[in-house]
Amino acid sequence: MNALVALCHFCELHGPRTLFCTEALHPPSPDPSSQTGASLAGERDGDREGEGLTMRANTSASQRGEMCEGCRSLPASHPGFVSIDDETGIRFLSHQHPRQSQLFSVVRQACVRSLSCEVCPGREGPIFFGDEQHGFVFSHTFFIKDSLARGFQRWYSIVMVAMDRIYLINSWPFLLRHLKLTIHSLQSTALKVFESEQGVCPQRAMRMNSAFSPAVFPHQRSGNAARSLTSLTQHTNLWASLHSSFSWLLKACGSRLTEKLLEGAPTEDTLVLIERQTEQDEEMSCWEGADGGGPKPLWHQTESELGHDFHTDEAKLDELPDPKFRSLRHLRQVLGVAEFRQLAWHVLMGNQVIWRSADPGLIKSAFIVLKSLLPVGCVRSVPYSSQYEEAYKCNFLGLSPDVSIPSHVSSSEFSVLVDVSSNPGSQNSVVDGEAISSAYQFSITSASTQPTDKGPTLLNKLEVALSNENLSVEVVSHCLLCLKEEWMNKVKVLFKFSKVDQRSKEDTQKILALLGTTGPGEEDNVRLLKFWISGLSKTYKSHLMTAALGGERSPSQ
């Protein structure tokens, strides 16, 4: 993170002053032409950095006459503190002032504003200010007890300066939590010193009993203004400790958030995953806050076991033991071309796909592979159950082999059953994934009489890619992703046209022809589009409905 942290102090004689500053120096880019030259350059850079710190201390010699003990942290001859992060090579340098003159003016302005201009209610607490030219500042002001100060306390602030406003605002809770720890440590240490000094010589009673004279007041105050933070806390290693705290804060704050480049708007799958995660968090918080245990909801018992993040399906597939299906092409090779097309057709149409097997891992691998055919919002999965679950609860259902299928399901054209049985001639030992066809027998049955040879168009294009052995599994996966995005765009147009605008059937037929869904397999294409409407995110649907209502009201306004 390109930021720096500084401790500032309001001196009663000289105003706002910077006491201590920690900044991060990133390693220079390596020179590929010569390793030796790079190492020598690094050594020279290190020398220059040390020289820069000394030069900064020397250039401030002219200001030392205007600095009291309370305005100074490190002696002029002190080289500063340096810490090196072995993982990244970043060096954290601490001194009274920044090394660069431009940063010096930025920190100086942040110091003045945090202690004189920008004041929060109660004067103690966090504030945020800044602009694009001078940077943005997170500041936390606080008081330190001093028995010799006016009002028995002195005013300090810790500021973090960065050019990235969004990053700094997003880091507000993190910075506030950890800066409070540092401030509390300083205040509690100074309070012990204050109470000890007051026990020896109570200043309040002395000031009330002493005669006040305007002529001698400046002389009385001049001796009391020059108390350093080290003397207030009686901490001999105070600046080294602050260097460690500030260095860790810069490192932790820079690594807790990462930037990602997003190309275009988020996909519907991403929006659905965010919504599901939010619902799951809310559900968990409700159950944690309720009295007693109580049964968990069904979806929490099933889908949460597989997880809502479909982007980790590939990792989950690798974790499953053999035998397992590794890809759509592998599943097609094991089941056969005709059987795979029949199964994939039922998946794309939204019918309930039921697998019965004694091997839960095999069923889970089949569901992970088949789920890639659908948008995330269209998938409701129960990976393995000891009883039948209705189709409205799940369109992917895994069962143990002894579970019977209800008659209304086995006779329905909206379901397909895959029975997996062990091959009598195979051994009972674990077989390799490529030998599934020799170890198991697969029987696919369905009451549906609708032919699957015409469509849908998405399945036809997918089978062309699967049958092309010149295309790798990764390429086929990307082809399927592009096909799904293409048809999800058609789904959005159909939803807007038919559900939001509520056009007539004739107009809907025209838009279907414009989308290229008519012709061979038209019935399957339309059925696919209607089923995939359930995969649209609530955010997208709400946005369209709100825009439509706003458009209806606008002419009358």
XYZ file of C-alpha atoms in Angstrom:
557
model
C 0.000 0.000 0.000
C 1.424 3.388 -1.018
C 0.851 5.216 2.255
C 2.696 6.550 5.264
C 1.889 6.878 8.958
C 2.897 9.819 11.131
C 2.596 10.819 14.779
C 1.840 14.528 15.212
C 1.843 16.830 18.238
C 0.394 20.277 18.966
C 3.107 22.255 20.711
C 1.930 25.105 22.946
C 4.809 27.288 21.682
C 5.269 26.238 18.035
C 1.902 24.819 16.939
C 1.372 21.546 15.023
C 4.568 19.513 14.528
C 5.388 16.126 13.032
C 7.126 13.918 15.578
C 7.591 10.560 13.858
C 6.924 9.237 10.351
C 7.060 5.723 8.845
C 7.012 5.141 5.096
C 7.368 2.081 2.853
C 9.972 1.838 0.087
C 9.263 -0.749 -2.583
C 12.235 -2.603 -4.125
C 13.370 -1.352 -7.554
C 12.571 -3.385 -10.645
C 15.338 -5.919 -11.402
C 17.607 -5.216 -14.363
C 17.521 -8.322 -16.596
C 20.714 -7.302 -18.402
C 23.060 -7.905 -15.511
C 22.620 -9.474 -12.105
C 25.900 -7.963 -10.922
C 24.889 -4.523 -12.036
C 21.579 -4.908 -10.236
C 23.234 -5.921 -6.996
C 25.690 -3.030 -7.171
C 22.873 -0.647 -7.918
C 20.987 -1.988 -4.937
C 23.993 -1.368 -2.728
C 24.344 2.154 -4.047
C 20.631 2.758 -3.502
C 20.959 1.588 0.063
C 23.851 3.981 0.589
C 21.873 6.832 -0.857
C 18.924 6.029 1.366
C 21.038 6.172 4.478
C 22.603 9.379 3.221
C 19.156 10.786 2.515
C 18.088 10.220 6.093
C 21.202 11.935 7.376
C 20.741 14.802 4.924
C 17.158 15.252 6.067
C 18.314 15.398 9.648
C 21.049 17.903 8.713
C 18.752 20.119 6.671
C 16.497 20.472 9.673
C 19.364 21.961 11.664
C 18.157 25.449 10.836
C 14.805 24.617 12.387
C 16.222 23.204 15.590
C 16.274 26.658 17.075
C 12.491 26.759 16.640
C 12.008 23.271 18.105
C 11.615 22.526 21.778
C 12.043 19.146 23.371
C 8.372 18.331 22.851
C 8.689 18.972 19.096
C 11.601 16.573 18.620
C 11.612 12.794 18.598
C 14.963 11.492 17.332
C 18.285 13.309 17.661
C 19.640 14.984 14.538
C 22.431 12.410 14.258
C 20.087 9.436 14.552
C 19.932 7.472 11.243
C 16.341 6.375 11.809
C 14.821 2.906 11.972
C 14.728 0.389 9.102
C 12.760 -2.869 8.836
C 12.807 -5.200 5.812
C 9.982 -7.507 4.806
C 11.664 -10.719 3.631
C 8.607 -11.821 1.624
C 8.222 -8.719 -0.534
C 11.538 -6.913 -0.080
C 9.727 -3.752 1.055
C 11.688 -1.578 3.489
C 9.954 0.439 6.165
C 11.862 3.585 7.142
C 11.072 5.748 10.150
C 12.400 9.179 11.057
C 11.003 12.451 12.278
C 10.274 13.658 8.740
C 9.795 11.927 5.359
C 12.772 11.547 3.065
C 11.276 13.381 0.071
C 10.497 17.086 0.123
C 7.096 16.580 -1.572
C 6.059 14.071 1.074
C 7.354 16.436 3.734
C 4.886 19.135 2.639
C 2.032 16.604 2.347
C 2.626 15.273 5.853
C 3.074 18.794 7.181
C -0.303 19.854 5.787
C -1.968 16.700 7.141
C -0.447 17.427 10.547
C -1.723 21.010 10.616
C -5.220 20.072 9.470
C -5.565 17.143 11.889
C -4.619 19.281 14.919
C -6.068 22.687 14.071
C -8.622 22.631 11.237
C -10.380 19.273 11.167
C -11.964 18.572 14.549
C -14.357 15.744 15.362
C -17.043 15.945 18.080
C -15.376 15.679 21.463
C -12.005 16.492 19.841
C -10.878 12.878 20.326
C -11.595 10.315 17.640
C -11.193 9.488 13.923
C -11.732 11.924 11.071
C -11.238 11.727 7.302
C -10.266 14.565 4.975
C -8.127 15.328 1.943
C -8.189 15.912 -1.801
C -6.677 14.517 -5.001
C -3.757 16.953 -4.988
C -2.487 16.599 -1.415
C -3.705 13.079 -0.705
C -6.357 11.722 1.630
C -5.857 11.428 5.361
C -7.241 9.149 8.044
C -6.547 10.909 11.349
C -7.172 9.913 14.945
C -6.704 12.681 17.534
C -6.166 11.960 21.218
C -4.808 13.466 24.459
C -1.849 12.449 26.603
C -1.791 13.281 30.316
C 0.924 15.763 31.394
C 1.053 17.189 34.910
C 2.891 20.312 33.667
C 0.715 21.077 30.639
C -2.142 23.531 30.447
C -5.254 21.549 31.339
C -2.956 18.664 32.361
C -2.980 17.129 28.876
C -1.344 17.504 25.483
C -2.887 17.031 22.063
C -1.574 14.376 19.623
C -2.770 12.683 16.460
C -1.829 9.693 14.315
C -2.397 10.232 10.599
C -2.263 7.851 7.647
C -1.810 9.583 4.296
C -2.578 7.859 0.971
C -3.594 8.865 -2.539
C -6.218 6.102 -2.861
C -9.387 7.446 -1.276
C -11.473 4.285 -1.784
C -8.813 2.036 -0.295
C -8.412 4.280 2.729
C -12.161 4.447 3.371
C -12.513 0.674 3.029
C -9.690 0.279 5.559
C -11.426 2.540 8.107
C -12.600 -0.237 10.522
C -9.211 -1.971 10.351
C -7.235 1.231 10.955
C -9.535 2.382 13.731
C -9.283 -0.917 15.571
C -5.490 -1.107 15.526
C -4.753 2.589 16.037
C -6.924 2.506 19.148
C -4.630 -0.195 20.546
C -1.556 1.986 20.000
C -3.263 5.078 21.411
C -4.558 3.221 24.449
C -1.051 1.921 25.143
C 0.386 5.457 25.010
C -2.384 6.915 27.154
C -2.255 4.212 29.827
C 1.539 4.475 30.119
C 1.401 8.274 30.370
C -1.421 8.067 32.922
C 0.768 6.031 35.263
C 3.529 8.656 35.007
C 0.979 11.436 35.549
C -0.454 9.824 38.672
C 3.028 9.199 40.018
C 4.025 12.861 39.524
C 0.785 14.113 41.023
C 1.342 11.940 44.060
C 4.729 13.550 44.653
C 3.729 17.137 43.834
C 0.057 17.935 43.137
C 0.117 20.587 40.420
C -3.531 21.577 40.674
C -3.232 22.745 44.299
C 0.072 24.470 43.558
C -1.394 26.433 40.644
C -4.469 27.470 42.641
C -2.350 28.732 45.530
C 0.255 30.535 43.403
C -0.260 34.193 42.528
C -1.003 34.888 38.865
C 0.873 37.731 37.159
C 0.573 38.495 33.433
C 4.190 39.653 33.378
C 5.643 36.370 34.596
C 3.165 34.042 32.842
C 5.264 33.499 29.663
C 8.278 32.618 31.802
C 6.197 30.176 33.824
C 4.888 28.445 30.687
C 8.192 28.333 28.777
C 9.694 25.788 31.090
C 6.649 23.540 30.976
C 6.219 23.355 27.184
C 9.364 21.364 26.499
C 8.368 17.864 27.592
C 8.880 15.089 25.082
C 6.595 12.114 24.623
C 9.407 9.915 25.910
C 9.441 11.760 29.238
C 5.643 11.710 29.440
C 5.530 7.919 29.076
C 8.930 7.049 30.615
C 9.328 4.591 27.717
C 12.995 4.355 26.759
C 12.306 2.411 23.522
C 9.223 4.382 22.559
C 10.274 5.295 19.006
C 11.486 1.792 18.190
C 8.162 0.438 19.429
C 6.212 2.949 17.320
C 8.339 2.029 14.314
C 7.345 -1.630 14.752
C 3.669 -0.748 15.171
C 3.561 1.596 12.167
C 5.529 -0.815 9.958
C 3.175 -3.669 10.782
C 0.171 -1.418 10.160
C 1.419 -0.478 6.679
C 2.179 -4.102 5.805
C -1.101 -5.491 7.159
C -3.203 -2.733 5.636
C -1.574 -3.285 2.256
C -2.115 -7.050 2.243
C -5.642 -7.282 3.679
C -7.294 -5.961 0.503
C -6.352 -6.882 -3.060
C -7.338 -5.207 -6.291
C -8.849 -7.255 -9.120
C -9.389 -6.175 -12.704
C -12.985 -6.817 -13.715
C -13.759 -6.838 -17.422
C -17.254 -5.516 -17.865
C -20.283 -5.954 -15.630
C -20.543 -8.978 -13.311
C -22.192 -12.052 -14.808
C -25.529 -13.400 -13.642
C -23.734 -16.321 -11.996
C -21.660 -13.878 -9.935
C -24.741 -11.917 -8.857
C -26.578 -15.109 -7.882
C -23.594 -16.320 -5.848
C -23.450 -12.995 -3.982
C -27.174 -13.162 -3.247
C -26.945 -16.756 -2.029
C -24.003 -15.961 0.197
C -25.882 -13.015 1.691
C -28.947 -15.170 2.335
C -26.798 -17.864 3.907
C -25.115 -15.338 6.224
C -28.467 -13.915 7.275
C -29.858 -17.400 7.862
C -26.857 -18.397 9.945
C -27.080 -15.231 12.035
C -30.761 -15.900 12.703
C -30.084 -19.463 13.807
C -27.161 -18.402 15.974
C -29.285 -15.724 17.648
C -32.265 -18.046 18.260
C -32.622 -19.854 21.571
C -31.976 -23.565 21.425
C -30.623 -25.689 18.631
C -33.613 -26.644 16.523
C -33.496 -28.335 13.121
C -31.636 -26.649 10.318
C -33.463 -25.767 7.103
C -33.225 -28.274 4.272
C -31.246 -26.086 1.915
C -28.674 -25.484 4.641
C -28.256 -29.222 5.103
C -27.762 -29.887 1.424
C -26.412 -27.074 -0.706
C -24.115 -25.711 1.971
C -22.333 -29.057 2.050
C -21.310 -28.580 -1.537
C -20.911 -24.818 -1.034
C -22.397 -21.927 -2.956
C -19.225 -20.986 -4.769
C -19.488 -22.744 -8.115
C -16.104 -21.362 -9.168
C -14.447 -23.914 -6.873
C -16.135 -26.929 -8.522
C -12.910 -27.858 -10.275
C -11.079 -27.959 -6.950
C -13.898 -30.004 -5.380
C -13.701 -32.463 -8.272
C -9.995 -32.959 -7.696
C -10.599 -33.686 -4.026
C -13.020 -36.543 -4.733
C -11.479 -40.029 -4.750
C -11.573 -42.322 -7.755
C -13.666 -43.564 -9.427
C -15.140 -40.273 -10.612
C -16.127 -38.368 -13.738
C -13.504 -35.822 -14.708
C -15.265 -33.783 -17.402
C -18.258 -33.670 -19.728
C -16.226 -35.448 -22.380
C -15.353 -38.209 -19.925
C -19.011 -38.572 -18.939
C -19.968 -38.768 -22.599
C -17.395 -41.465 -23.262
C -18.615 -43.566 -20.314
C -22.361 -43.270 -20.938
C -22.245 -43.283 -24.698
C -23.186 -40.606 -27.212
C -26.944 -41.263 -27.320
C -27.307 -41.742 -23.552
C -25.283 -38.607 -22.797
C -27.400 -36.540 -25.155
C -30.574 -37.799 -23.499
C -29.243 -36.978 -20.036
C -27.928 -33.548 -21.077
C -31.278 -32.773 -22.723
C -33.115 -33.394 -19.449
C -30.609 -31.216 -17.583
C -31.027 -28.295 -19.989
C -34.830 -28.583 -19.957
C -34.948 -28.314 -16.163
C -36.168 -31.852 -15.490
C -35.221 -33.637 -12.293
C -32.084 -35.754 -12.731
C -31.937 -38.663 -10.261
C -28.881 -40.861 -9.736
C -28.939 -44.005 -7.623
C -25.653 -45.561 -6.608
C -23.821 -46.968 -3.626
C -20.899 -44.631 -4.357
C -21.694 -41.024 -3.228
C -18.409 -39.742 -4.661
C -19.336 -40.949 -8.140
C -22.695 -39.177 -7.949
C -21.102 -35.954 -6.676
C -18.595 -35.955 -9.537
C -21.423 -36.503 -12.052
C -23.407 -33.594 -10.586
C -20.377 -31.273 -10.581
C -19.827 -32.051 -14.274
C -23.512 -31.742 -15.211
C -23.977 -28.490 -13.258
C -21.634 -26.785 -15.705
C -24.401 -27.035 -18.324
C -26.663 -24.665 -16.388
C -26.511 -21.163 -14.928
C -25.872 -21.122 -11.201
C -29.353 -19.855 -10.418
C -30.961 -22.876 -12.116
C -29.202 -25.441 -9.924
C -30.753 -26.942 -6.784
C -28.784 -29.952 -5.652
C -29.116 -32.670 -3.016
C -25.921 -34.674 -3.568
C -26.861 -37.778 -1.582
C -29.984 -38.639 0.384
C -31.615 -41.646 2.026
C -35.086 -40.579 0.867
C -36.636 -39.089 -2.222
C -36.917 -35.271 -2.414
C -39.506 -33.540 -4.563
C -38.533 -31.782 -7.781
C -39.362 -28.331 -6.442
C -36.629 -28.787 -3.846
C -33.904 -30.041 -6.185
C -33.321 -30.784 -9.847
C -30.193 -32.848 -9.019
C -30.879 -35.696 -6.577
C -28.507 -38.431 -5.471
C -29.966 -41.495 -3.758
C -28.702 -44.668 -2.185
C -29.544 -47.800 -4.214
C -32.229 -49.057 -1.795
C -34.407 -45.918 -2.108
C -37.556 -46.469 -4.141
C -38.826 -43.862 -6.589
C -42.506 -42.820 -6.187
C -44.777 -43.942 -9.008
C -45.796 -40.395 -9.930
C -42.113 -39.594 -10.485
C -41.170 -42.702 -12.453
C -44.137 -42.160 -14.747
C -43.466 -38.447 -15.206
C -41.881 -37.124 -18.372
C -40.160 -34.399 -16.341
C -37.614 -36.691 -14.688
C -34.819 -39.046 -15.685
C -33.335 -41.843 -13.587
C -29.750 -43.086 -13.810
C -29.204 -46.382 -11.993
C -25.576 -47.257 -11.338
C -24.761 -50.858 -10.475
C -21.453 -52.640 -10.051
C -20.296 -54.858 -12.883
C -20.266 -58.469 -11.661
C -17.018 -59.124 -13.470
C -15.132 -56.215 -11.902
C -13.047 -56.343 -8.751
C -14.116 -54.620 -5.543
C -10.911 -52.599 -5.326
C -10.811 -48.914 -6.218
C -10.523 -48.504 -9.957
C -9.018 -45.709 -12.006
C -11.252 -43.005 -13.378
C -10.759 -44.209 -16.955
C -12.052 -47.686 -16.012
C -15.488 -46.594 -14.766
C -17.250 -48.125 -17.751
C -15.770 -51.530 -16.978
C -16.523 -51.319 -13.244
C -20.112 -50.006 -13.407
C -23.227 -50.458 -15.476
C -25.418 -47.418 -16.208
C -29.123 -47.620 -16.950
C -30.945 -44.430 -18.005
C -34.758 -44.465 -17.983
C -37.378 -41.766 -18.486
C -41.081 -41.627 -19.285
C -40.489 -38.739 -21.687
C -41.292 -39.586 -25.319
C -40.177 -36.293 -26.792
C -37.307 -36.767 -29.264
C -33.982 -35.212 -28.299
C -32.272 -35.350 -31.697
C -33.358 -31.892 -32.939
C -32.378 -29.562 -30.176
C -31.765 -27.412 -28.314
C -29.216 -25.464 -30.336
C -26.884 -25.069 -27.351
C -26.662 -28.856 -26.947
C -25.974 -29.326 -30.666
C -23.071 -26.887 -30.593
C -21.722 -28.404 -27.393
C -21.695 -31.908 -28.864
C -19.745 -30.645 -31.872
C -17.075 -29.344 -29.492
C -17.083 -32.523 -27.390
C -16.701 -34.762 -30.423
C -13.737 -32.763 -31.739
C -10.721 -34.527 -30.217
C -8.435 -31.701 -31.347
C -10.024 -29.476 -28.685
C -8.743 -29.943 -25.155
C -11.008 -30.182 -22.120
C -10.103 -26.605 -21.162
C -11.059 -25.291 -24.604
C -14.391 -27.147 -24.478
C -15.022 -25.640 -21.049
C -14.471 -22.133 -22.423
C -16.734 -22.908 -25.395
C -19.493 -23.958 -23.004
C -19.004 -20.777 -20.974
C -19.399 -18.638 -24.094
C -22.503 -20.572 -25.149
C -24.082 -20.100 -21.730
C -23.379 -16.347 -21.799
C -24.890 -16.128 -25.294
C -28.088 -17.840 -24.225
C -28.295 -15.954 -20.944
C -28.341 -12.743 -22.974
C -31.268 -14.166 -24.946
C -32.965 -15.061 -21.676
C -32.629 -11.454 -20.509
C -34.221 -10.144 -23.706
C -37.100 -12.629 -23.438
C -37.693 -11.786 -19.773
C -37.731 -8.064 -20.463
C -40.011 -8.511 -23.484
C -42.532 -11.000 -22.074
C -42.506 -10.548 -18.276
C -41.665 -6.876 -17.801
C -43.239 -5.302 -20.894
C -45.951 -8.021 -21.095
C -46.094 -8.102 -24.880
C -48.509 -10.290 -26.816
C -47.753 -13.819 -27.998
C -47.368 -12.584 -31.565
C -44.749 -10.044 -30.528
C -43.014 -12.660 -28.394
C -42.830 -15.015 -31.379
C -41.246 -12.250 -33.438
C -38.590 -11.608 -30.800
C -37.853 -15.339 -30.596
C -37.294 -15.389 -34.336
C -35.026 -12.368 -34.006
C -33.038 -14.171 -31.287
C -32.434 -17.122 -33.634
C -34.336 -19.688 -31.582
C -36.801 -20.729 -34.291
C -36.303 -23.513 -36.799
C -35.145 -27.052 -35.914
C -35.456 -27.653 -32.189
C -37.566 -24.512 -31.698
C -39.702 -26.117 -28.990
C -36.623 -27.170 -27.035
C -35.024 -23.725 -27.442
C -38.106 -21.959 -26.075
C -38.383 -24.428 -23.210
C -34.724 -23.862 -22.357
C -35.155 -20.088 -22.366
C -38.184 -20.253 -20.094
C -36.384 -22.542 -17.641
C -33.268 -20.390 -17.630
C -35.308 -17.358 -16.608
C -35.196 -18.877 -13.112
C -31.406 -18.445 -13.263
C -31.624 -14.651 -13.449
C -30.535 -12.875 -10.310
C -32.993 -11.039 -8.094
C -30.872 -7.918 -8.533
C -31.331 -7.960 -12.312
C -35.069 -8.656 -12.116
C -35.584 -5.911 -9.555
C -33.604 -3.475 -11.685
C -35.756 -4.160 -14.740
C -39.002 -3.897 -12.796
C -37.949 -0.630 -11.173
C -36.875 0.832 -14.518
C -40.178 -0.211 -16.098
C -42.245 1.380 -13.323
C -40.179 4.552 -13.536
C -40.725 4.685 -17.281
C -44.476 4.308 -16.843
C -44.673 7.163 -14.348
C -42.430 9.578 -16.211
C -44.945 10.716 -18.923
C -47.511 11.763 -16.300
C -45.008 13.754 -14.258
